[in-house]
Amino acid sequence: MTPDEKKTWRAPMMAVEIDKASFDPWRIQPVRHSLVGHPLLQPAALVALGERLEVRGSIRTHGNDATAGTSFGDAPSAHPNRLSAAQTLGAIQDAKAWMSLLNVQVDPLYRVLVGDVLDGVQARVGHRDPGMCYRAGWIFVTSPRTVTPFHFDKEHNFILQVSGKKRIYVWDHTDTVVASEQARDRFHHTHGRELLAWREEFRERAHVFDLLPGEGAYMPSTSPHMVETGDEPSITISFTYYTDATRRDALLHKTHELVRRFGIAPPPVGRLPALDAVTHAGIAALVGIRGVARQVAGRPVHPGNLRFAGVPLT
Ligand SMILES: [Fe+2]
């Protein structure tokens, strides 16, 4: 670790510009940010972080022969990048690789950054979307002309461009042409994305962001997305989190996936709010009872509202 890295670098309280009055947590929207010059997001600092995270197995990488239609889950094994994290990050121009530094908040230096930025986000969005938890950061360092395959994630996501150019395709979380309701039910229940299937014509119905440094986008939970890097290397950071609403929706989707196994096709989450409310109340009560039973039995209970994902003691 260099002397600079031993400092505690703080991000501006409002590093992500968000209009508090108009923010809608379920609408894809452009944002701007002020993290381009942040010391922890510069190439040398990222090489050092990559070395630390590789020891913990917190690196995901694949080669630049992966395409939009490559299975997101299988990309690392189907298109392996055989270089180490330090080799890849230190020579990203020629590495022909896509590399993600996962859950950077597990690293104390970067936890401060994730906490600072998301404290600022929470101050702007909390009135519309309370209960921010499981905060996390993900840094993507990519060679020219690499692709992040088509996929979706469970968290709300502010994706911010730090250097280089990226084109991001994002589809509404309600777009059932691109991702069916059953695909979302299955994903929440098993974390499997096998019901997602890429088609080139999806590009025509996407929100498209051509991001330069200082620009970014907000995408709600389970908004499908696909990313293409331009003709130069790229550094991008995502800040993600769950809220009361994403956790509620996740529980409903999980329940619907189980219901489907009995041959019943439940109405999409959100179509019948009264039914959703009754279902959620019932299932949440059952989950609570199960948690109490596990505690009584001396078995570990999965905490529901950690401040940082993967960091139990904060
Ligand atoms: Fe993603």
mmCIF file with all atom_site columns, C-alpha atoms in Angstrom, residues 65-264:
data_model
loop_
_atom_site.group_PDB
_atom_site.id
_atom_site.type_symbol
_atom_site.label_atom_id
_atom_site.label_alt_id
_atom_site.label_comp_id
_atom_site.label_asym_id
_atom_site.label_entity_id
_atom_site.label_seq_id
_atom_site.pdbx_PDB_ins_code
_atom_site.Cartn_x
_atom_site.Cartn_y
_atom_site.Cartn_z
_atom_site.occupancy
_atom_site.B_iso_or_equiv
_atom_site.pdbx_formal_charge
_atom_site.auth_seq_id
_atom_site.auth_comp_id
_atom_site.auth_asym_id
_atom_site.auth_atom_id
_atom_site.pdbx_PDB_model_num
ATOM 1   C CA . ASP A 1 65  ? -14.548 -12.221 -26.906 1.00 0.00 ? 65  ASP A CA 1
ATOM 2   C CA . ALA A 1 66  ? -17.699 -12.308 -24.743 1.00 0.00 ? 66  ALA A CA 1
ATOM 3   C CA . THR A 1 67  ? -20.710 -10.761 -26.488 1.00 0.00 ? 67  THR A CA 1
ATOM 4   C CA . ALA A 1 68  ? -24.033 -9.228  -25.492 1.00 0.00 ? 68  ALA A CA 1
ATOM 5   C CA . GLY A 1 69  ? -25.631 -12.658 -25.749 1.00 0.00 ? 69  GLY A CA 1
ATOM 6   C CA . THR A 1 70  ? -23.033 -14.520 -23.685 1.00 0.00 ? 70  THR A CA 1
ATOM 7   C CA . SER A 1 71  ? -24.513 -15.940 -20.477 1.00 0.00 ? 71  SER A CA 1
ATOM 8   C CA . PHE A 1 72  ? -23.524 -13.416 -17.814 1.00 0.00 ? 72  PHE A CA 1
ATOM 9   C CA . GLY A 1 73  ? -23.002 -16.166 -15.266 1.00 0.00 ? 73  GLY A CA 1
ATOM 10  C CA . ASP A 1 74  ? -20.893 -18.306 -17.582 1.00 0.00 ? 74  ASP A CA 1
ATOM 11  C CA . ALA A 1 75  ? -18.771 -15.528 -19.148 1.00 0.00 ? 75  ALA A CA 1
ATOM 12  C CA . PRO A 1 76  ? -15.732 -15.982 -16.830 1.00 0.00 ? 76  PRO A CA 1
ATOM 13  C CA . SER A 1 77  ? -15.471 -19.717 -17.601 1.00 0.00 ? 77  SER A CA 1
ATOM 14  C CA . ALA A 1 78  ? -16.524 -19.552 -21.252 1.00 0.00 ? 78  ALA A CA 1
ATOM 15  C CA . HIS A 1 79  ? -14.202 -16.644 -22.074 1.00 0.00 ? 79  HIS A CA 1
ATOM 16  C CA . PRO A 1 80  ? -11.427 -16.841 -19.475 1.00 0.00 ? 80  PRO A CA 1
ATOM 17  C CA . ASN A 1 81  ? -8.953  -14.067 -18.804 1.00 0.00 ? 81  ASN A CA 1
ATOM 18  C CA . ARG A 1 82  ? -5.871  -15.888 -17.562 1.00 0.00 ? 82  ARG A CA 1
ATOM 19  C CA . LEU A 1 83  ? -4.024  -12.793 -16.338 1.00 0.00 ? 83  LEU A CA 1
ATOM 20  C CA . SER A 1 84  ? -3.922  -11.873 -12.667 1.00 0.00 ? 84  SER A CA 1
ATOM 21  C CA . ALA A 1 85  ? -5.789  -8.839  -11.398 1.00 0.00 ? 85  ALA A CA 1
ATOM 22  C CA . ALA A 1 86  ? -2.598  -6.785  -11.174 1.00 0.00 ? 86  ALA A CA 1
ATOM 23  C CA . GLN A 1 87  ? -1.479  -7.850  -14.663 1.00 0.00 ? 87  GLN A CA 1
ATOM 24  C CA . THR A 1 88  ? -4.873  -7.019  -16.112 1.00 0.00 ? 88  THR A CA 1
ATOM 25  C CA . LEU A 1 89  ? -5.379  -3.707  -14.326 1.00 0.00 ? 89  LEU A CA 1
ATOM 26  C CA . GLY A 1 90  ? -1.795  -2.603  -14.910 1.00 0.00 ? 90  GLY A CA 1
ATOM 27  C CA . ALA A 1 91  ? -2.005  -3.125  -18.665 1.00 0.00 ? 91  ALA A CA 1
ATOM 28  C CA . ILE A 1 92  ? -5.718  -2.746  -19.370 1.00 0.00 ? 92  ILE A CA 1
ATOM 29  C CA . GLN A 1 93  ? -5.123  -1.076  -22.752 1.00 0.00 ? 93  GLN A CA 1
ATOM 30  C CA . ASP A 1 94  ? -3.834  -4.371  -24.178 1.00 0.00 ? 94  ASP A CA 1
ATOM 31  C CA . ALA A 1 95  ? -5.278  -6.952  -21.770 1.00 0.00 ? 95  ALA A CA 1
ATOM 32  C CA . LYS A 1 96  ? -8.376  -7.668  -23.934 1.00 0.00 ? 96  LYS A CA 1
ATOM 33  C CA . ALA A 1 97  ? -10.258 -8.137  -20.705 1.00 0.00 ? 97  ALA A CA 1
ATOM 34  C CA . TRP A 1 98  ? -13.285 -7.096  -18.687 1.00 0.00 ? 98  TRP A CA 1
ATOM 35  C CA . MET A 1 99  ? -12.613 -6.970  -14.939 1.00 0.00 ? 99  MET A CA 1
ATOM 36  C CA . SER A 1 100 ? -14.949 -6.185  -12.057 1.00 0.00 ? 100 SER A CA 1
ATOM 37  C CA . LEU A 1 101 ? -13.676 -5.488  -8.556  1.00 0.00 ? 101 LEU A CA 1
ATOM 38  C CA . LEU A 1 102 ? -16.546 -6.896  -6.520  1.00 0.00 ? 102 LEU A CA 1
ATOM 39  C CA . ASN A 1 103 ? -17.951 -5.568  -3.276  1.00 0.00 ? 103 ASN A CA 1
ATOM 40  C CA . VAL A 1 104 ? -15.185 -2.997  -2.824  1.00 0.00 ? 104 VAL A CA 1
ATOM 41  C CA . GLN A 1 105 ? -16.833 -1.959  0.449   1.00 0.00 ? 105 GLN A CA 1
ATOM 42  C CA . VAL A 1 106 ? -15.199 -4.985  2.114   1.00 0.00 ? 106 VAL A CA 1
ATOM 43  C CA . ASP A 1 107 ? -11.942 -3.036  1.782   1.00 0.00 ? 107 ASP A CA 1
ATOM 44  C CA . PRO A 1 108 ? -11.761 -0.415  4.579   1.00 0.00 ? 108 PRO A CA 1
ATOM 45  C CA . LEU A 1 109 ? -10.423 2.328   2.288   1.00 0.00 ? 109 LEU A CA 1
ATOM 46  C CA . TYR A 1 110 ? -13.199 1.869   -0.214  1.00 0.00 ? 110 TYR A CA 1
ATOM 47  C CA . ARG A 1 111 ? -15.887 1.374   2.433   1.00 0.00 ? 111 ARG A CA 1
ATOM 48  C CA . VAL A 1 112 ? -15.432 5.031   3.326   1.00 0.00 ? 112 VAL A CA 1
ATOM 49  C CA . LEU A 1 113 ? -15.987 5.993   -0.311  1.00 0.00 ? 113 LEU A CA 1
ATOM 50  C CA . VAL A 1 114 ? -19.091 3.808   -0.639  1.00 0.00 ? 114 VAL A CA 1
ATOM 51  C CA . GLY A 1 115 ? -20.458 5.127   2.653   1.00 0.00 ? 115 GLY A CA 1
ATOM 52  C CA . ASP A 1 116 ? -19.831 8.776   1.771   1.00 0.00 ? 116 ASP A CA 1
ATOM 53  C CA . VAL A 1 117 ? -21.374 8.561   -1.680  1.00 0.00 ? 117 VAL A CA 1
ATOM 54  C CA . LEU A 1 118 ? -24.430 6.595   -0.592  1.00 0.00 ? 118 LEU A CA 1
ATOM 55  C CA . ASP A 1 119 ? -24.980 8.832   2.447   1.00 0.00 ? 119 ASP A CA 1
ATOM 56  C CA . GLY A 1 120 ? -25.313 11.656  -0.082  1.00 0.00 ? 120 GLY A CA 1
ATOM 57  C CA . VAL A 1 121 ? -27.625 9.580   -2.264  1.00 0.00 ? 121 VAL A CA 1
ATOM 58  C CA . GLN A 1 122 ? -29.755 8.631   0.727   1.00 0.00 ? 122 GLN A CA 1
ATOM 59  C CA . ALA A 1 123 ? -30.178 12.287  1.641   1.00 0.00 ? 123 ALA A CA 1
ATOM 60  C CA . ARG A 1 124 ? -31.692 12.874  -1.810  1.00 0.00 ? 124 ARG A CA 1
ATOM 61  C CA . VAL A 1 125 ? -33.732 9.696   -2.336  1.00 0.00 ? 125 VAL A CA 1
ATOM 62  C CA . GLY A 1 126 ? -34.647 8.490   1.162   1.00 0.00 ? 126 GLY A CA 1
ATOM 63  C CA . HIS A 1 127 ? -37.919 10.417  1.274   1.00 0.00 ? 127 HIS A CA 1
ATOM 64  C CA . ARG A 1 128 ? -39.116 8.476   -1.804  1.00 0.00 ? 128 ARG A CA 1
ATOM 65  C CA . ASP A 1 129 ? -37.344 5.179   -1.178  1.00 0.00 ? 129 ASP A CA 1
ATOM 66  C CA . PRO A 1 130 ? -36.597 4.604   2.518   1.00 0.00 ? 130 PRO A CA 1
ATOM 67  C CA . GLY A 1 131 ? -34.613 1.810   4.134   1.00 0.00 ? 131 GLY A CA 1
ATOM 68  C CA . MET A 1 132 ? -31.299 1.931   2.229   1.00 0.00 ? 132 MET A CA 1
ATOM 69  C CA . CYS A 1 133 ? -29.203 -1.091  3.260   1.00 0.00 ? 133 CYS A CA 1
ATOM 70  C CA . TYR A 1 134 ? -26.681 -3.579  1.887   1.00 0.00 ? 134 TYR A CA 1
ATOM 71  C CA . ARG A 1 135 ? -24.650 -0.723  0.392   1.00 0.00 ? 135 ARG A CA 1
ATOM 72  C CA . ALA A 1 136 ? -22.032 -1.896  -2.058  1.00 0.00 ? 136 ALA A CA 1
ATOM 73  C CA . GLY A 1 137 ? -19.523 -0.679  -4.635  1.00 0.00 ? 137 GLY A CA 1
ATOM 74  C CA . TRP A 1 138 ? -18.372 -2.356  -7.836  1.00 0.00 ? 138 TRP A CA 1
ATOM 75  C CA . ILE A 1 139 ? -15.546 -1.036  -10.007 1.00 0.00 ? 139 ILE A CA 1
ATOM 76  C CA . PHE A 1 140 ? -15.341 -2.064  -13.666 1.00 0.00 ? 140 PHE A CA 1
ATOM 77  C CA . VAL A 1 141 ? -12.013 -1.715  -15.465 1.00 0.00 ? 141 VAL A CA 1
ATOM 78  C CA . THR A 1 142 ? -12.254 -2.734  -19.097 1.00 0.00 ? 142 THR A CA 1
ATOM 79  C CA . SER A 1 143 ? -10.100 -2.931  -22.192 1.00 0.00 ? 143 SER A CA 1
ATOM 80  C CA . PRO A 1 144 ? -11.223 -1.232  -25.396 1.00 0.00 ? 144 PRO A CA 1
ATOM 81  C CA . ARG A 1 145 ? -14.160 -2.874  -27.179 1.00 0.00 ? 145 ARG A CA 1
ATOM 82  C CA . THR A 1 146 ? -15.276 -5.158  -24.361 1.00 0.00 ? 146 THR A CA 1
ATOM 83  C CA . VAL A 1 147 ? -18.890 -6.031  -23.581 1.00 0.00 ? 147 VAL A CA 1
ATOM 84  C CA . THR A 1 148 ? -20.775 -6.600  -20.343 1.00 0.00 ? 148 THR A CA 1
ATOM 85  C CA . PRO A 1 149 ? -23.262 -9.317  -21.364 1.00 0.00 ? 149 PRO A CA 1
ATOM 86  C CA . PHE A 1 150 ? -27.014 -8.715  -21.080 1.00 0.00 ? 150 PHE A CA 1
ATOM 87  C CA . HIS A 1 151 ? -28.237 -9.331  -17.526 1.00 0.00 ? 151 HIS A CA 1
ATOM 88  C CA . PHE A 1 152 ? -30.050 -7.797  -14.572 1.00 0.00 ? 152 PHE A CA 1
ATOM 89  C CA . ASP A 1 153 ? -29.302 -7.386  -10.856 1.00 0.00 ? 153 ASP A CA 1
ATOM 90  C CA . LYS A 1 154 ? -31.372 -7.166  -7.679  1.00 0.00 ? 154 LYS A CA 1
ATOM 91  C CA . GLU A 1 155 ? -30.091 -3.845  -6.355  1.00 0.00 ? 155 GLU A CA 1
ATOM 92  C CA . HIS A 1 156 ? -30.862 -0.260  -7.298  1.00 0.00 ? 156 HIS A CA 1
ATOM 93  C CA . ASN A 1 157 ? -27.760 1.012   -9.113  1.00 0.00 ? 157 ASN A CA 1
ATOM 94  C CA . PHE A 1 158 ? -26.051 4.337   -9.741  1.00 0.00 ? 158 PHE A CA 1
ATOM 95  C CA . ILE A 1 159 ? -23.491 3.568   -12.473 1.00 0.00 ? 159 ILE A CA 1
ATOM 96  C CA . LEU A 1 160 ? -20.924 6.351   -12.922 1.00 0.00 ? 160 LEU A CA 1
ATOM 97  C CA . GLN A 1 161 ? -18.296 6.788   -15.629 1.00 0.00 ? 161 GLN A CA 1
ATOM 98  C CA . VAL A 1 162 ? -14.829 7.736   -14.348 1.00 0.00 ? 162 VAL A CA 1
ATOM 99  C CA . SER A 1 163 ? -12.629 7.477   -17.452 1.00 0.00 ? 163 SER A CA 1
ATOM 100 C CA . GLY A 1 164 ? -13.114 6.415   -21.075 1.00 0.00 ? 164 GLY A CA 1
ATOM 101 C CA . LYS A 1 165 ? -16.442 6.069   -22.845 1.00 0.00 ? 165 LYS A CA 1
ATOM 102 C CA . LYS A 1 166 ? -19.230 3.556   -22.479 1.00 0.00 ? 166 LYS A CA 1
ATOM 103 C CA . ARG A 1 167 ? -22.569 2.933   -24.147 1.00 0.00 ? 167 ARG A CA 1
ATOM 104 C CA . ILE A 1 168 ? -25.085 1.533   -21.688 1.00 0.00 ? 168 ILE A CA 1
ATOM 105 C CA . TYR A 1 169 ? -28.354 -0.017  -22.820 1.00 0.00 ? 169 TYR A CA 1
ATOM 106 C CA . VAL A 1 170 ? -30.958 -0.191  -20.037 1.00 0.00 ? 170 VAL A CA 1
ATOM 107 C CA . TRP A 1 171 ? -34.502 -1.498  -20.225 1.00 0.00 ? 171 TRP A CA 1
ATOM 108 C CA . ASP A 1 172 ? -37.381 -0.692  -17.883 1.00 0.00 ? 172 ASP A CA 1
ATOM 109 C CA . HIS A 1 173 ? -37.874 -3.133  -15.037 1.00 0.00 ? 173 HIS A CA 1
ATOM 110 C CA . THR A 1 174 ? -41.466 -3.475  -16.246 1.00 0.00 ? 174 THR A CA 1
ATOM 111 C CA . ASP A 1 175 ? -40.482 -4.386  -19.832 1.00 0.00 ? 175 ASP A CA 1
ATOM 112 C CA . THR A 1 176 ? -41.732 -7.950  -20.083 1.00 0.00 ? 176 THR A CA 1
ATOM 113 C CA . VAL A 1 177 ? -40.678 -8.256  -23.729 1.00 0.00 ? 177 VAL A CA 1
ATOM 114 C CA . VAL A 1 178 ? -37.035 -8.027  -22.680 1.00 0.00 ? 178 VAL A CA 1
ATOM 115 C CA . ALA A 1 179 ? -37.387 -9.908  -19.366 1.00 0.00 ? 179 ALA A CA 1
ATOM 116 C CA . SER A 1 180 ? -40.523 -11.816 -18.451 1.00 0.00 ? 180 SER A CA 1
ATOM 117 C CA . GLU A 1 181 ? -42.213 -11.651 -15.082 1.00 0.00 ? 181 GLU A CA 1
ATOM 118 C CA . GLN A 1 182 ? -41.262 -15.288 -14.585 1.00 0.00 ? 182 GLN A CA 1
ATOM 119 C CA . ALA A 1 183 ? -37.606 -14.443 -15.296 1.00 0.00 ? 183 ALA A CA 1
ATOM 120 C CA . ARG A 1 184 ? -37.741 -11.940 -12.437 1.00 0.00 ? 184 ARG A CA 1
ATOM 121 C CA . ASP A 1 185 ? -39.551 -14.387 -10.149 1.00 0.00 ? 185 ASP A CA 1
ATOM 122 C CA . ARG A 1 186 ? -36.914 -17.044 -10.857 1.00 0.00 ? 186 ARG A CA 1
ATOM 123 C CA . PHE A 1 187 ? -34.013 -14.615 -10.421 1.00 0.00 ? 187 PHE A CA 1
ATOM 124 C CA . HIS A 1 188 ? -35.197 -13.441 -7.020  1.00 0.00 ? 188 HIS A CA 1
ATOM 125 C CA . HIS A 1 189 ? -35.755 -17.005 -5.862  1.00 0.00 ? 189 HIS A CA 1
ATOM 126 C CA . THR A 1 190 ? -32.613 -18.736 -7.144  1.00 0.00 ? 190 THR A CA 1
ATOM 127 C CA . HIS A 1 191 ? -30.388 -15.886 -8.377  1.00 0.00 ? 191 HIS A CA 1
ATOM 128 C CA . GLY A 1 192 ? -30.439 -17.698 -11.734 1.00 0.00 ? 192 GLY A CA 1
ATOM 129 C CA . ARG A 1 193 ? -30.713 -15.655 -14.916 1.00 0.00 ? 193 ARG A CA 1
ATOM 130 C CA . GLU A 1 194 ? -31.403 -18.609 -17.219 1.00 0.00 ? 194 GLU A CA 1
ATOM 131 C CA . LEU A 1 195 ? -34.772 -17.205 -18.347 1.00 0.00 ? 195 LEU A CA 1
ATOM 132 C CA . LEU A 1 196 ? -33.098 -14.077 -19.765 1.00 0.00 ? 196 LEU A CA 1
ATOM 133 C CA . ALA A 1 197 ? -32.267 -14.409 -23.460 1.00 0.00 ? 197 ALA A CA 1
ATOM 134 C CA . TRP A 1 198 ? -30.614 -11.692 -25.544 1.00 0.00 ? 198 TRP A CA 1
ATOM 135 C CA . ARG A 1 199 ? -32.040 -10.584 -28.886 1.00 0.00 ? 199 ARG A CA 1
ATOM 136 C CA . GLU A 1 200 ? -30.425 -7.884  -31.056 1.00 0.00 ? 200 GLU A CA 1
ATOM 137 C CA . GLU A 1 201 ? -33.769 -6.152  -31.613 1.00 0.00 ? 201 GLU A CA 1
ATOM 138 C CA . PHE A 1 202 ? -33.892 -5.298  -27.906 1.00 0.00 ? 202 PHE A CA 1
ATOM 139 C CA . ARG A 1 203 ? -31.509 -2.413  -28.644 1.00 0.00 ? 203 ARG A CA 1
ATOM 140 C CA . GLU A 1 204 ? -34.333 -0.487  -30.315 1.00 0.00 ? 204 GLU A CA 1
ATOM 141 C CA . ARG A 1 205 ? -36.447 -0.348  -27.134 1.00 0.00 ? 205 ARG A CA 1
ATOM 142 C CA . ALA A 1 206 ? -33.627 0.519   -24.699 1.00 0.00 ? 206 ALA A CA 1
ATOM 143 C CA . HIS A 1 207 ? -32.743 3.677   -22.854 1.00 0.00 ? 207 HIS A CA 1
ATOM 144 C CA . VAL A 1 208 ? -29.281 4.390   -24.287 1.00 0.00 ? 208 VAL A CA 1
ATOM 145 C CA . PHE A 1 209 ? -26.616 6.346   -22.396 1.00 0.00 ? 209 PHE A CA 1
ATOM 146 C CA . ASP A 1 210 ? -23.365 7.324   -24.093 1.00 0.00 ? 210 ASP A CA 1
ATOM 147 C CA . LEU A 1 211 ? -21.395 8.037   -20.951 1.00 0.00 ? 211 LEU A CA 1
ATOM 148 C CA . LEU A 1 212 ? -18.356 10.286  -20.691 1.00 0.00 ? 212 LEU A CA 1
ATOM 149 C CA . PRO A 1 213 ? -16.381 10.857  -17.475 1.00 0.00 ? 213 PRO A CA 1
ATOM 150 C CA . GLY A 1 214 ? -18.568 12.724  -14.980 1.00 0.00 ? 214 GLY A CA 1
ATOM 151 C CA . GLU A 1 215 ? -21.765 11.219  -16.380 1.00 0.00 ? 215 GLU A CA 1
ATOM 152 C CA . GLY A 1 216 ? -23.822 8.283   -15.188 1.00 0.00 ? 216 GLY A CA 1
ATOM 153 C CA . ALA A 1 217 ? -27.193 6.630   -15.012 1.00 0.00 ? 217 ALA A CA 1
ATOM 154 C CA . TYR A 1 218 ? -29.579 5.344   -12.385 1.00 0.00 ? 218 TYR A CA 1
ATOM 155 C CA . MET A 1 219 ? -31.238 1.992   -12.986 1.00 0.00 ? 219 MET A CA 1
ATOM 156 C CA . PRO A 1 220 ? -33.840 0.486   -10.655 1.00 0.00 ? 220 PRO A CA 1
ATOM 157 C CA . SER A 1 221 ? -33.713 -3.077  -9.356  1.00 0.00 ? 221 SER A CA 1
ATOM 158 C CA . THR A 1 222 ? -33.984 -5.727  -12.131 1.00 0.00 ? 222 THR A CA 1
ATOM 159 C CA . SER A 1 223 ? -33.652 -3.256  -15.002 1.00 0.00 ? 223 SER A CA 1
ATOM 160 C CA . PRO A 1 224 ? -31.943 -5.384  -17.683 1.00 0.00 ? 224 PRO A CA 1
ATOM 161 C CA . HIS A 1 225 ? -28.757 -3.812  -19.020 1.00 0.00 ? 225 HIS A CA 1
ATOM 162 C CA . MET A 1 226 ? -25.874 -4.387  -21.419 1.00 0.00 ? 226 MET A CA 1
ATOM 163 C CA . VAL A 1 227 ? -22.698 -2.318  -21.725 1.00 0.00 ? 227 VAL A CA 1
ATOM 164 C CA . GLU A 1 228 ? -20.223 -1.730  -24.555 1.00 0.00 ? 228 GLU A CA 1
ATOM 165 C CA . THR A 1 229 ? -16.856 -0.037  -23.961 1.00 0.00 ? 229 THR A CA 1
ATOM 166 C CA . GLY A 1 230 ? -15.532 2.369   -26.607 1.00 0.00 ? 230 GLY A CA 1
ATOM 167 C CA . ASP A 1 231 ? -12.147 2.472   -28.338 1.00 0.00 ? 231 ASP A CA 1
ATOM 168 C CA . GLU A 1 232 ? -10.200 3.283   -25.186 1.00 0.00 ? 232 GLU A CA 1
ATOM 169 C CA . PRO A 1 233 ? -9.939  1.680   -21.733 1.00 0.00 ? 233 PRO A CA 1
ATOM 170 C CA . SER A 1 234 ? -12.696 2.483   -19.278 1.00 0.00 ? 234 SER A CA 1
ATOM 171 C CA . ILE A 1 235 ? -13.114 2.841   -15.526 1.00 0.00 ? 235 ILE A CA 1
ATOM 172 C CA . THR A 1 236 ? -16.652 2.796   -14.137 1.00 0.00 ? 236 THR A CA 1
ATOM 173 C CA . ILE A 1 237 ? -17.981 2.546   -10.581 1.00 0.00 ? 237 ILE A CA 1
ATOM 174 C CA . SER A 1 238 ? -21.413 1.382   -9.498  1.00 0.00 ? 238 SER A CA 1
ATOM 175 C CA . PHE A 1 239 ? -22.961 2.157   -6.134  1.00 0.00 ? 239 PHE A CA 1
ATOM 176 C CA . THR A 1 240 ? -25.788 -0.207  -5.258  1.00 0.00 ? 240 THR A CA 1
ATOM 177 C CA . TYR A 1 241 ? -28.209 -0.816  -2.406  1.00 0.00 ? 241 TYR A CA 1
ATOM 178 C CA . TYR A 1 242 ? -31.492 -2.361  -1.367  1.00 0.00 ? 242 TYR A CA 1
ATOM 179 C CA . THR A 1 243 ? -34.398 -0.490  0.151   1.00 0.00 ? 243 THR A CA 1
ATOM 180 C CA . ASP A 1 244 ? -37.629 -1.422  1.931   1.00 0.00 ? 244 ASP A CA 1
ATOM 181 C CA . ALA A 1 245 ? -39.312 -1.476  -1.485  1.00 0.00 ? 245 ALA A CA 1
ATOM 182 C CA . THR A 1 246 ? -36.741 -3.689  -3.234  1.00 0.00 ? 246 THR A CA 1
ATOM 183 C CA . ARG A 1 247 ? -36.797 -6.145  -0.330  1.00 0.00 ? 247 ARG A CA 1
ATOM 184 C CA . ARG A 1 248 ? -40.602 -6.216  -0.400  1.00 0.00 ? 248 ARG A CA 1
ATOM 185 C CA . ASP A 1 249 ? -40.652 -6.849  -4.156  1.00 0.00 ? 249 ASP A CA 1
ATOM 186 C CA . ALA A 1 250 ? -37.992 -9.536  -3.811  1.00 0.00 ? 250 ALA A CA 1
ATOM 187 C CA . LEU A 1 251 ? -40.091 -11.398 -1.251  1.00 0.00 ? 251 LEU A CA 1
ATOM 188 C CA . LEU A 1 252 ? -43.146 -11.202 -3.510  1.00 0.00 ? 252 LEU A CA 1
ATOM 189 C CA . HIS A 1 253 ? -41.205 -12.462 -6.544  1.00 0.00 ? 253 HIS A CA 1
ATOM 190 C CA . LYS A 1 254 ? -39.770 -15.349 -4.525  1.00 0.00 ? 254 LYS A CA 1
ATOM 191 C CA . THR A 1 255 ? -43.278 -16.262 -3.371  1.00 0.00 ? 255 THR A CA 1
ATOM 192 C CA . HIS A 1 256 ? -44.602 -16.113 -6.932  1.00 0.00 ? 256 HIS A CA 1
ATOM 193 C CA . GLU A 1 257 ? -41.855 -18.435 -8.137  1.00 0.00 ? 257 GLU A CA 1
ATOM 194 C CA . LEU A 1 258 ? -42.921 -20.984 -5.522  1.00 0.00 ? 258 LEU A CA 1
ATOM 195 C CA . VAL A 1 259 ? -46.579 -20.541 -6.505  1.00 0.00 ? 259 VAL A CA 1
ATOM 196 C CA . ARG A 1 260 ? -45.677 -21.251 -10.138 1.00 0.00 ? 260 ARG A CA 1
ATOM 197 C CA . ARG A 1 261 ? -44.412 -24.677 -9.103  1.00 0.00 ? 261 ARG A CA 1
ATOM 198 C CA . PHE A 1 262 ? -48.025 -25.577 -8.325  1.00 0.00 ? 262 PHE A CA 1
ATOM 199 C CA . GLY A 1 263 ? -49.057 -24.669 -11.855 1.00 0.00 ? 263 GLY A CA 1
ATOM 200 C CA . ILE A 1 264 ? -50.501 -21.294 -10.876 1.00 0.00 ? 264 ILE A CA 1
#
